Coordinates of C-alpha atoms in Angstrom, one line a residue:
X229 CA -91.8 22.9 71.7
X230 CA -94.3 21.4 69.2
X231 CA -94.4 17.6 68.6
X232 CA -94.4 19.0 64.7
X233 CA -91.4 21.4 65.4
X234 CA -89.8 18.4 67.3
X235 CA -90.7 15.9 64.3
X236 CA -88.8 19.0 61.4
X237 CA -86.0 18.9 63.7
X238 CA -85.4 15.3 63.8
X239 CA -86.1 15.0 60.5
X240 CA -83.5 18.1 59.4
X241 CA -80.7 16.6 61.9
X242 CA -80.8 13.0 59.9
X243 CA -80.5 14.9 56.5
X244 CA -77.8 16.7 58.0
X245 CA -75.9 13.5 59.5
X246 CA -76.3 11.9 55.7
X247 CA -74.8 15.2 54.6
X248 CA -72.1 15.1 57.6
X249 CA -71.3 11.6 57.3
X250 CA -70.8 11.9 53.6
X251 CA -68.1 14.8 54.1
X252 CA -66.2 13.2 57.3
X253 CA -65.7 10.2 55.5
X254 CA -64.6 10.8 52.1
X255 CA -62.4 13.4 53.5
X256 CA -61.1 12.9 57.0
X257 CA -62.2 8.8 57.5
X258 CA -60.1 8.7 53.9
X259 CA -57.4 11.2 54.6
X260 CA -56.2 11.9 57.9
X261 CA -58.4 9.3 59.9
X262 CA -57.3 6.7 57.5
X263 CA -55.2 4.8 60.5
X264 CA -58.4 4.2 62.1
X265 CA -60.9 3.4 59.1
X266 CA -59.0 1.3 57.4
X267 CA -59.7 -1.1 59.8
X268 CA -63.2 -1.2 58.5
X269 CA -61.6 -2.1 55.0
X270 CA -59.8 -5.1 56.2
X271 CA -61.5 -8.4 56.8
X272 CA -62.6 -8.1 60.4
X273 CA -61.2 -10.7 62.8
X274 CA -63.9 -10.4 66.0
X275 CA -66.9 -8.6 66.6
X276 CA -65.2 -4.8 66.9
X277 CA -63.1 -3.1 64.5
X278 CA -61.3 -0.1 66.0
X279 CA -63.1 1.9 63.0
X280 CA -66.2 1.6 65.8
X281 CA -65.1 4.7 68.2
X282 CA -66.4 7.0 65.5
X283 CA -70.0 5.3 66.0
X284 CA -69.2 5.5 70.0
X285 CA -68.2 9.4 69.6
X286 CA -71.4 10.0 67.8
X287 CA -73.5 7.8 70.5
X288 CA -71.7 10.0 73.1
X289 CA -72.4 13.3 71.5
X290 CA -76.1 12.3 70.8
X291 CA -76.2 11.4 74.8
X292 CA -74.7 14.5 75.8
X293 CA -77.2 16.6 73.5
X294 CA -80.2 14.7 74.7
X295 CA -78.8 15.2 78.6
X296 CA -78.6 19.1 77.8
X297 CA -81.5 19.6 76.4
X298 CA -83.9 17.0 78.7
X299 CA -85.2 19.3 81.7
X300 CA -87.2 21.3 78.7
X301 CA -87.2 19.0 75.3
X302 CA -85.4 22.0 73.7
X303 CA -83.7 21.8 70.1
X304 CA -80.7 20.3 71.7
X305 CA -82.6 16.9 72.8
X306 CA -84.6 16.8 69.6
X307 CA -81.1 17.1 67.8
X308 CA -79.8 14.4 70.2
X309 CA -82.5 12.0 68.8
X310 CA -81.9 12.6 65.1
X311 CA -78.6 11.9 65.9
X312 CA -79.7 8.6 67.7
X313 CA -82.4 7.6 64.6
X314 CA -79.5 8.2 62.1
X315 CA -77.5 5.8 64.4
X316 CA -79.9 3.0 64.3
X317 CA -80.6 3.5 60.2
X318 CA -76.9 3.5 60.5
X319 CA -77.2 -0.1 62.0
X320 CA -79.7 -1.9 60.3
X321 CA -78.4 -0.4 56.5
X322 CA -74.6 -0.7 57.3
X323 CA -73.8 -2.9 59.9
X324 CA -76.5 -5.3 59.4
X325 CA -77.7 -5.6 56.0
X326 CA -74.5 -4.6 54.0
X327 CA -72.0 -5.8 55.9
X328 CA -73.8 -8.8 57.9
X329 CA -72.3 -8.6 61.3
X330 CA -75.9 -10.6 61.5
X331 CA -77.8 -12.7 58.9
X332 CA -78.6 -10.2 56.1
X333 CA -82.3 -10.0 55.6
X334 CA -83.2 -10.5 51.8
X335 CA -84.8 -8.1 49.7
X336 CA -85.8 -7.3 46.3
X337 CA -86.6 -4.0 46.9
X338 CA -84.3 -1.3 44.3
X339 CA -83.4 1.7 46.4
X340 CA -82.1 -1.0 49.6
X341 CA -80.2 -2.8 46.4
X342 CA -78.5 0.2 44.9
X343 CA -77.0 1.3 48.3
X344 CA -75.4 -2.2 48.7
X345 CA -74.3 -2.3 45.5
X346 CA -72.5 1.2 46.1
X347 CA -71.1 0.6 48.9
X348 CA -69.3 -3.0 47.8
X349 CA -67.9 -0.3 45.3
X350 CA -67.0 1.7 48.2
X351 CA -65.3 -1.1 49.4
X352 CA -63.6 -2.8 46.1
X353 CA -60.9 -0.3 47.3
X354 CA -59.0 -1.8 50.2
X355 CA -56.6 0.9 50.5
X356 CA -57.1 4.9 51.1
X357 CA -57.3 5.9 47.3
X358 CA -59.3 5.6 45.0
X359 CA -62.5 5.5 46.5
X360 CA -66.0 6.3 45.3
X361 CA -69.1 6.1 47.2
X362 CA -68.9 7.5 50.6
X363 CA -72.6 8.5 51.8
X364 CA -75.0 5.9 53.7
X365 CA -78.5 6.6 52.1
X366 CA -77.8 8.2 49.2
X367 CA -75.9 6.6 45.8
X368 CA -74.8 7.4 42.6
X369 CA -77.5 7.2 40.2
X370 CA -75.5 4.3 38.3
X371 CA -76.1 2.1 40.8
X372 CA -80.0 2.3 40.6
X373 CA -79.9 1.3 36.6
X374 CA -80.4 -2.7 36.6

């Protein structure tokens, strides 16, 4: 496989894991998984919230895809790592600089300011309904007019 093909497939597996994320969480994380994610809604009393084993099944699956597809580098490891990058954008923009389970960096920068600002949106909402706001990377318009 092509380091180019390699790179488009990476690249196609994170828009698809924005896209993914976006659906599993407005409508399973906020309807039927709602026992489990509303721990992530709740102020967090340690370093884990049970909402976490959905970041662990993705981790596992990206492992698994990568371990499938290592012995060639076929689609299936390239996948794996999209999976992976996504996972670690996932981190530094969610975990880190929304939600600080570390000192927030500061920034000034628009686009990195909108997504917070949607996302305490997401979260004015403790409960399962209403809610507005469920992707990672991408926001309402709105919330890019300041």
């Amino acid at each position: 496989m092509t380091t180019i093909l390699s790179i488009i497939i990476i690249l196609l597996t994170i828009a698809a894991m924005e896209a993914l994320s976006w659906f599993i969480h407005k409508y399973l994380f906020h309807g039927p998984l709602w026992f489990i994610h509303k721990t992530h809604h709740q102020e967090r009393h340690g370093w884990f919230e049970l909402n976490d084993v959905f970041s662990m099944g993705f981790a596992a699956l990206s492992l698994w895809l990568m371990w499938e597809g290592h012995r060639t580098f076929d689609y299936r490891f390239w996948i794996g790592v999209g999976i992976t990058v996504y996972g670690m954008i996932y981190f530094v923009f969610h975990d880190w600089f929304i939600h600080n389970r570390f000192k927030a960096f500061k920034t000034s920068n628009k686009y990195l300011l909108s997504i917070r600002r949607a996302h305490k949106i997401h979260h004015k909402s403790t409960g399962k309904s209403p809610s507005e706001e469920f992707g990672l990377l991408v926001a309402s318009k709105k919330y890019f007019r300041r």
